[in-house]
Every structure is written in structure tokens, then in C-alpha cells.
Amino acid sequence: MSCNFGEKIKITIFGQSHSDAIGVVVDGLPAGKKLDMDKIYDFMARRAPGKNKFSTQRKEADLPEILSGVVDGTTCGAPLCAVIRNGDTRSKDYENLRTVPRPAHADFTAFFKHNGFNDVRGGGNFSGRMTAPLCFAGAVSMQFLEDKGIKIGAHIEKIAGVSDKKYNSVNVDFADTDKKEFPVLDDAQGEKMREKIEEARKNADSVGGVIECAITGLPVGLGEPMFDGIENVISHAVFAVPAVKGIEFGSGFDGADLYGSENNDSFTVSDGTIVTETNNHGGILGGISSGMPVVFRVAMKPTPSIGQSQKSVNLLKREEEELTIIGRHDPCVVPRAVPCIEAAAAIAIMNLI
């Protein structure tokens, strides 16, 4: 089913935006790992809503309640299950969406997929709220990966045409962006991005952007050719994050404009280790890790829920209808999506190892 991911580590996410709770089951984790709950709480807080003007004003603590899978804080081999309670919901704000779908939102497709029984409250199981349990699974996975020397980090690379610096893909410096409220490498550019978000918010509009993510410490040889390459598995997980519309690895689409002599990464030896002088391949060759940092970028569309009146249709009457959306929505999902992309990458790499 669509809410399951993975083979070696199986992850199932459940709930809806306005159900009593949302949650996740992580099956297959090795026993004997002491979980650092403070790290998990800190990671979850990066995604949590209601902290500033560029996120929805819905207030949720996003504190995971572990129901099974640990004993005295240590994994025991049983499936790890955690729930996150939903509290600050305003379901009445979504009544008019039962028959009049939001442009660019899953309201339309979900109506026909589920014969009109889809949960429109807060977007139901299509909501960005569902990335909270994803982040829990990712935060847990990262602690296992860190034991193997693998680190994952991300930053905002672009919002509304304003660009941050890119990672040095040969020697990635994460620059502690996970400690920042607005996770960018260049804070001056970050301030310009905030201005763009604020401008959109005041105009009852929204903006999108790009997130760059890097994974360091992977050994050479991880991944499989064809359908289980690193790109395949990461992409599969990343597209679980609502608003993701594209992904590229290494030089990505820019590489399509280069000559082979420009895009190829020359091999060399550094301290006895075979590396490449550049990293246009993004750490992946033939779906398999090369030992260089894995670097990819994700395109996020503008939030569909905006305050401006929009043209839609009444699904029952089959007539055009003006739609005015009420409720609380992110003028830009990109800042809160940064840890979600890290989490998706983490559960993908956990499956590969």
C-alpha cells in the first residue's frame, strides 16, 4: 500500500491531518540501540508548525509518544511504534472543500480516487502534517547511521528566485544549518528569502523553492543497478513529502548543457583513497555510491492553499465556482520541509545498508 516504504526497514505511516493522532511503525530496526530522545525532539521541532510568520499558525507540540519497540529507551527488536497527537485543529475551515477542490491540491484527485469519501480536513492523509511521523522515522534512522559515520544535512538552496550558496560537493560543510530557524548557508541571502515569503503572505499568496541535501560517509559500493539504485530509492522516499515536484542529483539538469569533458569527474588518489577531483556525478555512478558525498536537490512547488479567490468547480454540480480558502497555511513550505527531506534520505539509506 502507498503508506508503506522499505524492505529491510519497513515504515508505515498512519493517520490524517485532523484525526486524533498520526503516527508511524518502523519494523526491522536492530535491537540494542539507545535512542537519544532529546535529539529526536530537536529534529521534530525543526518541522513543527506555528513558530514564525513564514509557517502556518497551527500550534502543535509534535512530541512523539512511543508505544512499543523500546525498553528503557533502548530498541528491543520489536516494531517501533510512535504516535503524535493532533490538537489544534479547525475542521470547519475545510467544509467548503468537500465538493469544491483547491487548485493544485490533491482534493480533486482524492475525491475520485476514494469516491468522495476522502478526508478533506486539513488535507487528510495528503497533508504536509503527515511529514511529522516521517521525521520521527528519519530522526531514529539518523542515529543508526551516525554510528556508521554517515551524516545527512540540508539547506534552503532557493526561494522565489533568491539563491543561497550551494554545498561544496567535494568537501561538504553542513555549517550547522540544523541549528538555524531559517536554514541557509548565507544568512544575508536568507533574509532576502524571508522578504519574498513575507511579500507573498501579505498578498495572500505563496512561493516555492529548492532544497539541497547531502549525505557524507557512505562507503563505496552501496546501492544496486537498475531499479534499486541510490537515486531510485532516495527519490521514492523524497516524493512522500507533499509539494515535491522534481529532484536532481549532482550536476543534474545543468549537466545536460555540458560537454562530457566538462561533466566527467577525473579520478585521483588522496591519502591512499580513490576519489574524484570534482563531484558532478553527485556521489553516485550506475546507482552505486562512489564514496564521494551524495548531493541532490529537490524542487518544492508553492503552497496550493492561498487566500486569493481562485477559479474551481463544484464536483457534484459540474459547474464552475469561485473558491475562497480559509484556515491557516504556510506561505512557503520550504523552510519546514528541510528536515523532511533529510528524514526521507535517512530512511532510504537505512534500507540500502
XYZ file of C-alpha atoms in Angstrom:
353
model
C 0.000 0.000 0.000
C 1.038 3.602 -0.530
C 1.711 4.400 3.132
C 4.435 1.744 3.400
C 8.093 2.122 2.471
C 11.106 -0.137 2.532
C 12.063 -3.785 2.535
C 14.868 -4.184 5.056
C 13.485 -1.468 7.308
C 9.719 -1.284 6.814
C 7.999 2.003 7.600
C 4.246 2.507 7.784
C 2.777 5.978 8.334
C -0.829 6.308 9.502
C -3.419 8.939 10.382
C -4.774 12.145 8.869
C -4.168 15.816 9.483
C -7.225 16.150 11.756
C -7.562 12.600 13.102
C -6.965 12.082 16.824
C -3.342 11.232 16.128
C -0.847 10.476 13.400
C 1.990 8.034 13.712
C 4.494 5.584 12.320
C 5.584 1.986 12.726
C 9.246 1.205 11.993
C 9.867 -2.535 11.694
C 13.266 -4.186 11.344
C 15.427 -1.918 13.488
C 18.331 -3.750 15.160
C 17.961 -4.283 18.902
C 20.312 -2.708 21.439
C 20.412 0.908 20.237
C 19.923 3.511 22.979
C 17.857 6.279 21.441
C 18.709 9.881 22.250
C 15.215 11.297 22.667
C 16.473 14.867 23.054
C 17.968 14.668 19.545
C 14.692 13.296 18.243
C 12.700 16.099 19.893
C 15.098 18.714 18.478
C 14.750 17.251 14.998
C 10.956 17.186 15.237
C 10.919 20.802 16.431
C 12.566 21.927 13.200
C 9.490 20.791 11.261
C 6.854 21.792 13.831
C 4.326 24.487 12.814
C 3.398 27.811 14.367
C 6.837 29.163 15.222
C 7.100 32.184 12.918
C 5.395 34.207 10.194
C 6.614 32.011 7.346
C 4.823 28.916 8.626
C 1.202 28.032 9.371
C -0.035 29.346 12.706
C -1.409 25.950 13.681
C 0.113 25.122 17.079
C 1.225 21.527 17.592
C 3.834 20.268 20.057
C 4.750 17.351 17.762
C 6.050 15.298 20.697
C 6.161 11.612 19.729
C 4.739 9.118 22.196
C 6.487 5.758 21.815
C 4.089 2.842 22.277
C 6.351 -0.107 21.502
C 9.760 -1.161 20.278
C 11.922 0.152 23.132
C 12.673 -0.978 26.660
C 14.251 1.565 28.990
C 14.907 3.767 25.951
C 16.727 1.024 24.004
C 15.437 -0.686 20.863
C 14.420 -4.274 21.579
C 13.849 -5.682 18.089
C 10.052 -5.327 18.165
C 8.378 -2.876 15.754
C 8.903 0.689 16.948
C 5.544 2.494 17.051
C 5.120 6.179 17.866
C 2.068 8.425 17.797
C 1.841 12.208 17.627
C -1.388 13.697 18.947
C -3.309 16.260 16.899
C -4.652 19.102 19.000
C -5.012 22.470 17.306
C -7.423 21.560 14.515
C -10.134 23.685 12.887
C -12.016 21.189 10.768
C -14.831 23.643 9.977
C -12.386 25.683 7.895
C -12.457 22.921 5.279
C -16.193 22.359 4.853
C -16.383 24.138 1.511
C -13.648 21.880 0.105
C -15.768 18.733 0.238
C -17.153 19.457 -3.200
C -15.003 22.363 -4.453
C -11.346 21.315 -4.749
C -8.361 23.593 -4.269
C -6.405 24.221 -7.495
C -3.049 22.364 -7.486
C -4.126 20.287 -4.461
C -4.941 16.581 -4.086
C -8.558 17.436 -3.160
C -9.578 16.804 -6.776
C -7.799 13.501 -7.389
C -8.588 12.167 -3.895
C -12.307 12.789 -4.439
C -12.345 10.489 -7.461
C -9.826 8.014 -6.036
C -11.939 7.471 -2.905
C -15.416 8.040 -4.387
C -15.987 11.248 -2.422
C -15.170 9.726 0.964
C -11.711 11.337 1.200
C -10.945 13.323 4.339
C -10.632 16.981 3.317
C -9.975 18.264 6.857
C -6.527 19.785 6.715
C -5.863 17.776 3.569
C -6.409 14.430 5.304
C -3.607 11.966 4.616
C -2.353 14.173 1.771
C -1.393 16.900 4.241
C 2.099 18.111 4.999
C 1.161 17.210 8.574
C 1.977 13.606 7.655
C 5.655 14.504 7.426
C 5.785 14.668 11.246
C 5.854 10.849 11.611
C 8.205 10.715 8.623
C 10.558 12.993 10.546
C 10.358 10.726 13.603
C 11.353 7.707 11.486
C 14.125 9.766 9.912
C 15.435 11.031 13.253
C 15.620 7.465 14.574
C 17.326 6.273 11.388
C 19.921 9.024 11.614
C 21.071 7.777 14.993
C 21.806 4.358 13.500
C 23.534 5.979 10.511
C 25.678 8.207 12.710
C 27.093 5.064 14.334
C 28.396 4.157 10.876
C 29.883 7.611 10.269
C 27.095 8.657 7.883
C 25.772 12.197 8.188
C 22.845 13.867 6.416
C 22.158 17.581 6.181
C 20.200 20.002 4.030
C 19.629 23.708 3.498
C 17.382 26.028 1.533
C 19.049 26.482 -1.840
C 16.472 28.821 -3.363
C 13.161 30.537 -2.603
C 11.243 32.652 -5.129
C 14.338 33.146 -7.271
C 16.663 34.136 -4.407
C 19.553 31.662 -4.179
C 21.738 30.511 -1.312
C 25.257 29.170 -1.852
C 25.470 25.529 -2.894
C 27.407 22.927 -0.957
C 30.992 22.294 -1.948
C 30.129 18.836 -3.230
C 33.682 17.516 -2.789
C 34.093 18.634 0.820
C 30.614 19.264 2.210
C 30.355 21.698 5.123
C 26.887 21.462 6.678
C 27.567 24.721 8.565
C 25.211 23.785 11.431
C 22.164 24.845 9.421
C 20.134 22.449 11.574
C 20.640 24.910 14.435
C 19.144 27.823 12.474
C 15.496 28.875 12.424
C 15.997 29.676 8.736
C 18.398 27.002 7.418
C 20.632 28.668 4.837
C 24.400 28.834 4.355
C 24.379 32.577 3.595
C 22.259 34.433 6.166
C 22.167 37.596 4.051
C 20.527 35.670 1.222
C 18.267 34.053 3.769
C 17.000 37.470 4.801
C 16.122 38.237 1.177
C 14.217 34.949 1.016
C 12.260 35.893 4.140
C 11.301 39.166 2.462
C 9.957 37.249 -0.537
C 7.908 34.986 1.742
C 6.551 37.960 3.682
C 5.617 39.710 0.443
C 3.694 36.619 -0.671
C 1.996 36.293 2.727
C 0.797 39.886 2.657
C -0.590 39.306 -0.831
C -2.454 36.174 0.350
C -0.167 34.186 -1.945
C 2.636 31.615 -1.620
C 6.088 30.822 -3.008
C 8.125 27.672 -3.605
C 11.796 26.871 -3.737
C 14.609 24.326 -3.810
C 16.241 22.299 -1.023
C 19.761 20.913 -1.363
C 20.644 17.793 0.628
C 23.956 15.996 1.104
C 24.942 12.638 2.563
C 28.524 12.059 3.661
C 30.338 8.980 4.926
C 28.817 6.423 2.573
C 31.162 3.568 1.641
C 31.891 2.737 -1.988
C 29.537 0.112 -3.416
C 26.220 0.878 -1.722
C 23.131 0.525 -3.916
C 22.108 -1.628 -6.851
C 21.861 -1.106 -10.610
C 18.531 -0.683 -12.408
C 15.562 -0.287 -10.042
C 17.297 -0.177 -6.649
C 19.947 2.432 -7.313
C 20.587 5.116 -4.710
C 18.802 7.690 -6.872
C 15.778 5.413 -7.206
C 15.423 4.683 -3.508
C 16.020 8.266 -2.360
C 13.588 9.620 -4.959
C 10.943 7.115 -3.861
C 11.193 8.348 -0.279
C 11.541 12.052 -1.096
C 8.327 12.158 -3.131
C 6.439 11.227 0.047
C 6.921 14.869 1.050
C 3.958 16.896 -0.281
C 4.834 19.712 -2.698
C 7.922 17.930 -4.093
C 7.786 18.212 -7.896
C 11.323 17.407 -9.001
C 14.693 16.003 -7.971
C 18.186 16.093 -9.449
C 21.486 14.536 -8.414
C 24.944 16.042 -8.838
C 25.108 18.451 -11.763
C 21.533 17.430 -12.557
C 19.785 19.305 -15.333
C 22.668 21.775 -15.656
C 24.849 18.835 -16.619
C 22.727 18.330 -19.717
C 24.213 21.549 -21.114
C 27.833 20.466 -20.592
C 30.274 18.528 -22.736
C 31.387 15.175 -21.426
C 34.856 16.615 -20.953
C 33.303 19.217 -18.617
C 30.894 16.975 -16.743
C 33.184 13.978 -16.205
C 34.866 13.747 -12.801
C 38.536 12.785 -13.010
C 39.721 10.106 -10.595
C 42.682 10.740 -8.324
C 44.212 9.370 -5.117
C 44.126 11.280 -1.831
C 45.832 9.793 1.235
C 45.607 6.361 -0.317
C 41.881 6.654 -1.124
C 40.485 6.834 -4.661
C 38.336 9.957 -5.009
C 37.214 12.289 -7.783
C 38.535 15.823 -8.261
C 35.025 17.150 -8.851
C 31.634 15.674 -7.996
C 29.278 16.300 -10.900
C 28.097 12.704 -10.523
C 26.749 13.565 -7.062
C 28.405 10.596 -5.391
C 26.522 8.014 -7.477
C 27.678 6.054 -10.527
C 25.394 3.409 -12.006
C 23.103 3.691 -8.991
C 26.003 2.798 -6.689
C 27.847 5.038 -4.230
C 31.292 6.181 -5.304
C 32.461 7.231 -1.835
C 32.044 10.912 -2.652
C 29.246 12.893 -0.951
C 25.793 12.159 -2.337
C 24.288 15.523 -3.280
C 20.792 16.128 -4.584
C 18.329 18.999 -4.906
C 14.551 18.933 -4.577
C 12.076 21.371 -6.151
C 9.089 22.361 -3.969
C 6.015 23.967 -5.520
C 4.239 26.960 -3.923
C 1.644 26.036 -1.298
C -1.679 25.433 -3.120
C -3.751 26.866 -0.241
C -3.683 30.623 -0.741
C -6.007 33.375 0.420
C -6.796 34.776 -3.021
C -10.062 33.855 -4.701
C -9.466 31.103 -7.268
C -11.414 29.500 -10.070
C -12.556 25.939 -9.352
C -15.560 23.686 -9.996
C -18.292 22.063 -7.936
C -17.611 18.349 -8.292
C -21.244 17.362 -7.790
C -22.915 20.028 -9.915
C -20.142 20.033 -12.555
C -20.314 23.815 -12.600
C -17.599 26.442 -12.304
C -17.371 28.059 -8.878
C -15.199 30.656 -7.194
C -13.267 29.266 -4.239
C -12.055 31.234 -1.238
C -9.837 29.231 1.091
C -9.874 29.980 4.793
C -7.765 28.453 7.526
C -4.066 28.514 8.376
C -1.500 27.663 5.737
C 2.222 28.086 5.052
C 3.055 30.938 2.674
C 6.159 28.839 1.930
C 6.639 25.194 2.920
C 10.340 25.130 2.057
C 11.866 26.065 5.463
C 9.861 23.417 7.334
C 10.469 20.853 4.582
C 14.256 20.881 5.049
C 14.241 18.287 7.885
C 11.597 16.295 5.981
C 13.996 15.865 3.053
C 16.751 14.846 5.468
C 14.380 12.317 7.049
C 13.394 10.850 3.675
C 17.068 10.485 2.757
C 17.767 8.793 6.091
C 15.096 6.118 5.725
C 16.255 5.478 2.160
C 19.882 4.973 3.197
C 18.801 2.777 6.116
C 17.173 0.436 3.618
C 20.218 0.427 1.364
C 22.580 -0.589 4.168
